[in-house]
mmCIF file of C-alpha atoms in Angstrom:
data_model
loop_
_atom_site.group_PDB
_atom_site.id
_atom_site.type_symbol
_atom_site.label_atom_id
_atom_site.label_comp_id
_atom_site.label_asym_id
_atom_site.label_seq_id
_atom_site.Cartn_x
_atom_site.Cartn_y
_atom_site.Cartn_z
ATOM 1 C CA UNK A 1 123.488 107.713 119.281
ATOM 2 C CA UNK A 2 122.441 103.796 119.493
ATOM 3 C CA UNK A 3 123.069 102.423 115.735
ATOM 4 C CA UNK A 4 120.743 101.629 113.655
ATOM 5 C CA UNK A 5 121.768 97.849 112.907
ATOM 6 C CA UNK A 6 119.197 97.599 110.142
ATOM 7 C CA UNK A 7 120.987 99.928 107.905
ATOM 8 C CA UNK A 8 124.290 99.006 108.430
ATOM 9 C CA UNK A 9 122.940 95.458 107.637
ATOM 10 C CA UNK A 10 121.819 97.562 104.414
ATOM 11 C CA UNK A 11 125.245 99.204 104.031
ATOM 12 C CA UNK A 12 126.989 95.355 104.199
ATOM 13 C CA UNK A 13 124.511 94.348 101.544
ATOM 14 C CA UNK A 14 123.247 91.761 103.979
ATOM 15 C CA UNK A 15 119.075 91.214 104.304
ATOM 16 C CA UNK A 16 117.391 92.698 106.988
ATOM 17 C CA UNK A 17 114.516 90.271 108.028
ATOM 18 C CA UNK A 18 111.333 91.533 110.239
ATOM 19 C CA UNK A 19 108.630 91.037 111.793
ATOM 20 C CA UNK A 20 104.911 92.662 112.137
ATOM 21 C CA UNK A 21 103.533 93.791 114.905
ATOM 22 C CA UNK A 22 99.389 94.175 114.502
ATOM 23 C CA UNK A 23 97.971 93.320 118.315
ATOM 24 C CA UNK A 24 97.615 96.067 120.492
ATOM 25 C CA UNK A 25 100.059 94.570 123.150
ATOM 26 C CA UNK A 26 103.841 95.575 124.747
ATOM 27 C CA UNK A 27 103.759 91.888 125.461
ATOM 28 C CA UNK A 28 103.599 90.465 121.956
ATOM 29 C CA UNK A 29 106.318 93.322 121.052
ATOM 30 C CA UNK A 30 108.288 91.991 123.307
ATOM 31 C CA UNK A 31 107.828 88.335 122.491
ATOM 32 C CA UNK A 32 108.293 88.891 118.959
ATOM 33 C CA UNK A 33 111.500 91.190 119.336
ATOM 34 C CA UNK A 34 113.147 88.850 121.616
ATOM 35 C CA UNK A 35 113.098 86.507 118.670
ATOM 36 C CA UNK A 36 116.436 87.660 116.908
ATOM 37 C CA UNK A 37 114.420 89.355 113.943
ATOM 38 C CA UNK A 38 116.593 92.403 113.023
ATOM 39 C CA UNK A 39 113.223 94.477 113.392
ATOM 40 C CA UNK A 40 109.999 93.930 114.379
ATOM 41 C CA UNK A 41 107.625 97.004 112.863
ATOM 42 C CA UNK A 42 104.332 98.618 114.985
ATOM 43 C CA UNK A 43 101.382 98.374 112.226
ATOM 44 C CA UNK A 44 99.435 101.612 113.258
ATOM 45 C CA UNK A 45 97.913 101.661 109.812
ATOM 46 C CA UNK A 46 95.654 98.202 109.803
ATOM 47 C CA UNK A 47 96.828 96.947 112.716
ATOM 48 C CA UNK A 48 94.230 97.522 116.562
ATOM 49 C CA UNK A 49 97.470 99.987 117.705
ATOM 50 C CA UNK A 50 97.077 103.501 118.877
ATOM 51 C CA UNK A 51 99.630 106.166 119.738
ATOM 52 C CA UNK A 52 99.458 105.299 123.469
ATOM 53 C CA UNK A 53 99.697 101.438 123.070
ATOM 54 C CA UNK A 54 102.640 101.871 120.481
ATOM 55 C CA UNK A 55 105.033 103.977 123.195
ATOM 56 C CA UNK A 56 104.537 100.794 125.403
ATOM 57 C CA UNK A 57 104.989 98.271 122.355
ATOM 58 C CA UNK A 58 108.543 100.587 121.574
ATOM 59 C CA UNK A 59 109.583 100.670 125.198
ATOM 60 C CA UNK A 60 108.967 96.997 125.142
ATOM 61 C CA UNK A 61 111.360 96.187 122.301
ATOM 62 C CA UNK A 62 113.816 98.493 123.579
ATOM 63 C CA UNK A 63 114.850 95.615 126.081
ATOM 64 C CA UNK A 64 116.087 94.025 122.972
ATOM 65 C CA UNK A 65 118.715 94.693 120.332
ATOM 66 C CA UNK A 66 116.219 94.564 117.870
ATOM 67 C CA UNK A 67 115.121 97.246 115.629
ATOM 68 C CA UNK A 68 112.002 99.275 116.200
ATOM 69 C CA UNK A 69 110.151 100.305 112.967
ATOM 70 C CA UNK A 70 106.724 101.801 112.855
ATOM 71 C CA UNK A 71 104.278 101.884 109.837
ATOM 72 C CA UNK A 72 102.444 104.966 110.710
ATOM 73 C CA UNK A 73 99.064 105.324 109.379
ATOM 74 C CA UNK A 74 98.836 107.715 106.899
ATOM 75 C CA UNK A 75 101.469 110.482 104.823
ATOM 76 C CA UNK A 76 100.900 112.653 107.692
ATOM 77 C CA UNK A 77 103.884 115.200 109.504
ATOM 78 C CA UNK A 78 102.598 115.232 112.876
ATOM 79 C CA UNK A 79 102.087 110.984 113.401
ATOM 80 C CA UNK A 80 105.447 110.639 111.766
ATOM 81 C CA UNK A 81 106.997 113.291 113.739
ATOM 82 C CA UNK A 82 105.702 111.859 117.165
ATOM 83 C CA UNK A 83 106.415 107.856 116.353
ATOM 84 C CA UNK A 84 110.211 108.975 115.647
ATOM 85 C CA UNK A 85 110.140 111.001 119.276
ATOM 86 C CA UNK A 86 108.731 108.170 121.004
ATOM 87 C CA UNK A 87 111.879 106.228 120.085
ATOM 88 C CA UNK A 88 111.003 104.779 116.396
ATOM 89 C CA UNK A 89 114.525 103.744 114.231
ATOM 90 C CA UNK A 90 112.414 103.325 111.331
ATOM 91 C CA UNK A 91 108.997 104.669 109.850
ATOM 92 C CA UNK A 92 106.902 102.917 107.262
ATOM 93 C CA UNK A 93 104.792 105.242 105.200
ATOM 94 C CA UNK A 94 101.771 104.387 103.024
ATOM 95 C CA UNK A 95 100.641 105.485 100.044
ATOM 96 C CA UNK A 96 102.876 107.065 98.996
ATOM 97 C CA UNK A 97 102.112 107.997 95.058
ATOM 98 C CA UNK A 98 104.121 111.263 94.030
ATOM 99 C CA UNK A 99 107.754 112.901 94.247
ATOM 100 C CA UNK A 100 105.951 115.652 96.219
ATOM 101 C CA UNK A 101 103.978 112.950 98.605
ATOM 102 C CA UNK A 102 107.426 111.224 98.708
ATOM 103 C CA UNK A 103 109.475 115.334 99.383
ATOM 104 C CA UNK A 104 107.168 115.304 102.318
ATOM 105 C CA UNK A 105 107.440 112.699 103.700
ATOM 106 C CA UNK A 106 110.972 112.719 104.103
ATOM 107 C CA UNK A 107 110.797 116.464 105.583
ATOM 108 C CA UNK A 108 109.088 114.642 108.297
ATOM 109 C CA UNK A 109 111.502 112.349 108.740
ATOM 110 C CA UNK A 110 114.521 115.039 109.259
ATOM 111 C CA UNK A 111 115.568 117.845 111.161
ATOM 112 C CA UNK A 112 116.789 121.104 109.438
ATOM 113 C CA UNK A 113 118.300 121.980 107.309
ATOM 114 C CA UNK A 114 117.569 118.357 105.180
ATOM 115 C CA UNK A 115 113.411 118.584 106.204
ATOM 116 C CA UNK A 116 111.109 120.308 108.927
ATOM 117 C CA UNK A 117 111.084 117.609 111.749
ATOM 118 C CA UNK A 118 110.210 119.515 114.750
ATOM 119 C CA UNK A 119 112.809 119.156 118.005
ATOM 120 C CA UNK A 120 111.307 117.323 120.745
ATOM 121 C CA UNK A 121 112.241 113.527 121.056
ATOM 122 C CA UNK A 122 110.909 113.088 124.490
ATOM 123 C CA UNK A 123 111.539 109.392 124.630
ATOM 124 C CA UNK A 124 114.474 109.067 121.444
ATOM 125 C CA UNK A 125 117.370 110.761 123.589
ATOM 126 C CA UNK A 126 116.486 108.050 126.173
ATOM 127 C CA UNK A 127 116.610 105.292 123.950
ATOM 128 C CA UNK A 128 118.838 106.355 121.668
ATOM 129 C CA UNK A 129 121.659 108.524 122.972
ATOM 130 C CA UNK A 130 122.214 112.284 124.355
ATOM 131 C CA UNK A 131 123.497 112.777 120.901
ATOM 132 C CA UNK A 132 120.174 111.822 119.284
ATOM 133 C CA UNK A 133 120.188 115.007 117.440
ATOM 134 C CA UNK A 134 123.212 115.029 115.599
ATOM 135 C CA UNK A 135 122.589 111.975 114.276
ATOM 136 C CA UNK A 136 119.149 111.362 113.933
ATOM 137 C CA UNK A 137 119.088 112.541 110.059
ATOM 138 C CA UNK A 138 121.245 109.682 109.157
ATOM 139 C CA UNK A 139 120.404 106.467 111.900
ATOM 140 C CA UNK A 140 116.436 107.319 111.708
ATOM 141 C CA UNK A 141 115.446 105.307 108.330
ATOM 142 C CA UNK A 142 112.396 106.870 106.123
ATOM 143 C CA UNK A 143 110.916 104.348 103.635
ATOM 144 C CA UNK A 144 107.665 104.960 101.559
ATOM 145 C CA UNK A 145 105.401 102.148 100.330
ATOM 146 C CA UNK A 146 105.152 101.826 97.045
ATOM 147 C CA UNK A 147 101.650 100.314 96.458
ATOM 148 C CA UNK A 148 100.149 101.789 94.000
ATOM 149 C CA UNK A 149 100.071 102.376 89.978
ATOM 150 C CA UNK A 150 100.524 105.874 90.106
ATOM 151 C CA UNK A 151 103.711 105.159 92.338
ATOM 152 C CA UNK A 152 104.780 102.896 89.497
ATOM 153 C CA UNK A 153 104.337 105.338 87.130
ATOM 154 C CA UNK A 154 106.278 108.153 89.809
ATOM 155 C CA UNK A 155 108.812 105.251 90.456
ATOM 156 C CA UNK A 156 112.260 106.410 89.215
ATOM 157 C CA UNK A 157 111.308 110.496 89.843
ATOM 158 C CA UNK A 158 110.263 108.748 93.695
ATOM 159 C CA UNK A 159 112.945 107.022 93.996
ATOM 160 C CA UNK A 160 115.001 110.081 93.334
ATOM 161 C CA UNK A 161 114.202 112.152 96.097
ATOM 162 C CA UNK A 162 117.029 112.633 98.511
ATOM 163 C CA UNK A 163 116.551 110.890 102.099
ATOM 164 C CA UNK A 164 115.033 107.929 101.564
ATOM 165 C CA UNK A 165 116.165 105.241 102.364
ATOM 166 C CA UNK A 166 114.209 102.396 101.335
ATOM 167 C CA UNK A 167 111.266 102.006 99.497
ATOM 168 C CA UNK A 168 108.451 98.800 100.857
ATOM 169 C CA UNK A 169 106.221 96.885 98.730
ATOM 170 C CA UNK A 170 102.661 96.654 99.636
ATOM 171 C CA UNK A 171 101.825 93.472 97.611
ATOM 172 C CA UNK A 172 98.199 93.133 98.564
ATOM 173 C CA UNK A 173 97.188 96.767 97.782
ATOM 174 C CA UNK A 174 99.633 96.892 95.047
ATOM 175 C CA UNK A 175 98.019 93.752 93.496
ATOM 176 C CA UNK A 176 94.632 94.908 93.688
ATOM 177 C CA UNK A 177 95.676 98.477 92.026
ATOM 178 C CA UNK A 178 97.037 96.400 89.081
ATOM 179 C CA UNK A 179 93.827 94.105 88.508
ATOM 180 C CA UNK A 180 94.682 90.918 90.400
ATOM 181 C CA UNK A 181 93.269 89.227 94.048
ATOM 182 C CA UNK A 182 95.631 91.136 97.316
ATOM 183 C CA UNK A 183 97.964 88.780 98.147
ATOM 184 C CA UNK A 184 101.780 88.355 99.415
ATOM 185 C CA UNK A 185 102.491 87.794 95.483
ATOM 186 C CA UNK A 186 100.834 87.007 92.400
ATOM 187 C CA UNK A 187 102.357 86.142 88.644
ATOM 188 C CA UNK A 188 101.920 88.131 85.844
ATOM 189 C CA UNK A 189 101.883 92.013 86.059
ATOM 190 C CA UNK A 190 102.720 92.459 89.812
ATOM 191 C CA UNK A 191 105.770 89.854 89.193
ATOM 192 C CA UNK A 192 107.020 92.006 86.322
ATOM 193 C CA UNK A 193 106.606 95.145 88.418
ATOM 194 C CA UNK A 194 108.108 93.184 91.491
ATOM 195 C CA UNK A 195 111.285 92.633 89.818
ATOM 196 C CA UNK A 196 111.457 96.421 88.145
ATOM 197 C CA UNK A 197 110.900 98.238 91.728
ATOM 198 C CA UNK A 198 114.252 96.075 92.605
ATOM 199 C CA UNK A 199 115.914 96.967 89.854
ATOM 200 C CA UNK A 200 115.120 100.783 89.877
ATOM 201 C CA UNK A 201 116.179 100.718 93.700
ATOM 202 C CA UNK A 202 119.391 98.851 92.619
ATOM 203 C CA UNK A 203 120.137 101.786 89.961
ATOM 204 C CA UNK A 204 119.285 104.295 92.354
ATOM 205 C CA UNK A 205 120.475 103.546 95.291
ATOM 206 C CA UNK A 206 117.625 102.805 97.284
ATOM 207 C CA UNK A 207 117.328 99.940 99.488
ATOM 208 C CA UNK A 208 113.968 97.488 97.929
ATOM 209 C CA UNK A 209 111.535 96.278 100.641
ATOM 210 C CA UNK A 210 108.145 94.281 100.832
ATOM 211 C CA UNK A 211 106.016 92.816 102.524
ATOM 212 C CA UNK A 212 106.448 88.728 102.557
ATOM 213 C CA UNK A 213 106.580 85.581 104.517
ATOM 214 C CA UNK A 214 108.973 83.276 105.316
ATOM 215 C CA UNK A 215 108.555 81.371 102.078
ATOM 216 C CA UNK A 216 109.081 84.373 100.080
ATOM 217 C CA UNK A 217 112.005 84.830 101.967
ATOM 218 C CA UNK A 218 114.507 83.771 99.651
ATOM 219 C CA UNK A 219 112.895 84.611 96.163
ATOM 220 C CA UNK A 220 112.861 88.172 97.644
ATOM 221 C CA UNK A 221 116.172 88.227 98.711
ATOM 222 C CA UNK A 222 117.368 86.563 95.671
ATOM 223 C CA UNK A 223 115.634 89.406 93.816
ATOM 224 C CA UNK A 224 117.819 92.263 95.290
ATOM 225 C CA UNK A 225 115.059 93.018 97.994
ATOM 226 C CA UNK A 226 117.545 94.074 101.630
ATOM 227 C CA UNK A 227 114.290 94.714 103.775
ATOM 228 C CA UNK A 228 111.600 91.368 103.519
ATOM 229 C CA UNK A 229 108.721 90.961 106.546
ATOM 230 C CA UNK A 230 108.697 87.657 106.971
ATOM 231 C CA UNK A 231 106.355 86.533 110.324
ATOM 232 C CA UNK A 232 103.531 88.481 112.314
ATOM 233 C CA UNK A 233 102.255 88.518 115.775
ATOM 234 C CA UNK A 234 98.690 87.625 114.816
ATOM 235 C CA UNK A 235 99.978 85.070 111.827
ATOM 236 C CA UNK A 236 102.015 83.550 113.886
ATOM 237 C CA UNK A 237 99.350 82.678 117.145
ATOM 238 C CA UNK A 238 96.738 81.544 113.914
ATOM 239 C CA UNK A 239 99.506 79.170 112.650
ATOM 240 C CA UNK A 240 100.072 77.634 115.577
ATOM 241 C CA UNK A 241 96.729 77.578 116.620
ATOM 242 C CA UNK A 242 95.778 75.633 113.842
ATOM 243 C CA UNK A 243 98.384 73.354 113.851
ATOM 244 C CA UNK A 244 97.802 72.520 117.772
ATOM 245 C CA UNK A 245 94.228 72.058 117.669
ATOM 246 C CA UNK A 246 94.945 70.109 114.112
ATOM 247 C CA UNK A 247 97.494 67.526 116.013
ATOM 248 C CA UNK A 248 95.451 67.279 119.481
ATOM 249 C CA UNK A 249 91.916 66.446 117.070
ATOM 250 C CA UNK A 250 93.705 63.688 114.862
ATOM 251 C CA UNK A 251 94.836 61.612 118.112
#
């Protein structure tokens, strides 16, 4: 089965750096995977994507040696099921609040006898090997968001449950849960719970994630965190937008 570099990045203790994928197009995938970002993740939660338009974004980064990751939208067996047979390394679940949300969410994730995943990966043995099966429990990574208080409060018993792999950071609804504005990071009580959910993954094994940019970069990384989004297909055309527009008006 094709490896799943981002975990063996994980397993070096190296950083895996990503980017976000929230346009509805195989062609931005493919731009943004052909970038060198170890994976580039389909947002089918907030982002305009749809199960149809994310088999062509995942067959689009497939002509790279980039990682595909999905955030699916929603704690759900069946979407999670069909994102990892249409060829998905990785799958980003939401909401995630409880050691049961977080038991079932793993089942998902993995074939008998370690969950319930259902056999039929119609595109993954195509893009990932013959062999997809046999190895699927351990390449295919399953990592909750924790974004939430009640995941706070859950976090250690969360953390705990066998198969996952990572946990990510949703700062903006994380933020919001704990009083402040959303946004990639704030001081006070989400910097204090920042720095715990690394050191709880650190204790336990679990590889710490969240959502960023590229400033964050390094503060994140710094902090223990293996698995930082740092650039996005519709930040990234704004950004340069601006700054075109910005240099053509001042001449």
């Amino acid at each position: 089965m094709r490896e799943n570099t981002v975990k063996s990045l994980w397993r070096a203790g190296a950083v895996a750096y990503g980017g976000w994928l929230s346009l509805p197009s195989s062609l931005s995938a493919e731009i943004m995977a052909n970038e060198d970002f170890d994976y580039v993740c389909i947002d089918m939660q907030h982002g305009g994507i749809d199960y149809q338009t994310a088999l062509t974004m995942l067959q689009a980064i497939s002509t790279t040696e980039t990682m595909p990751f999905v955030r699916v939208p929603w704690n759900e067996p069946g979407i999670i099921m069909k994102m990892l047979d249409a060829g998905a390394m990785g799958v980003i679940i939401p909401m995630v609040n409880s050691v049961e949300e977080a038991t079932a969410a793993v089942a998902a994730c993995r074939y008998h006898p370690l969950g319930n995943r259902s056999f039929g990966p119609l595109r993954a043995t195509i893009y990932a090997g013959a062999d997809y099966f046999e190895h699927a429990n351990t390449e295919v990574a399953c990592i909750p968001m924790i974004e939430t208080e009640q995941a706070l409060d859950n976090l250690d018993n969360i953390l705990s449950v066998p198969g996952i792999d990572a946990v990510y950071v949703g700062p903006a609804d994380l933020s919001i849960t704990l009083g402040q504005q959303p946004a990639m990071a704030n001081e006070g009580r989400f910097e204090k719970e920042r720095l715990r959910i690394a050191k709880a993954c650190k204790a336990s094994g679990v590889v710490a994630g969240i959502h960023a940019n590229a400033d964050l970069a390094e503060k994140h990384a710094a902090s223990g965190f293996q698995l930082v989004t740092i650039s996005s297909d519709q930040g990234g055309m704004r950004v340069a937008a601006r700054a075109d527009l910005k240099i053509a008006r001042s001449n």
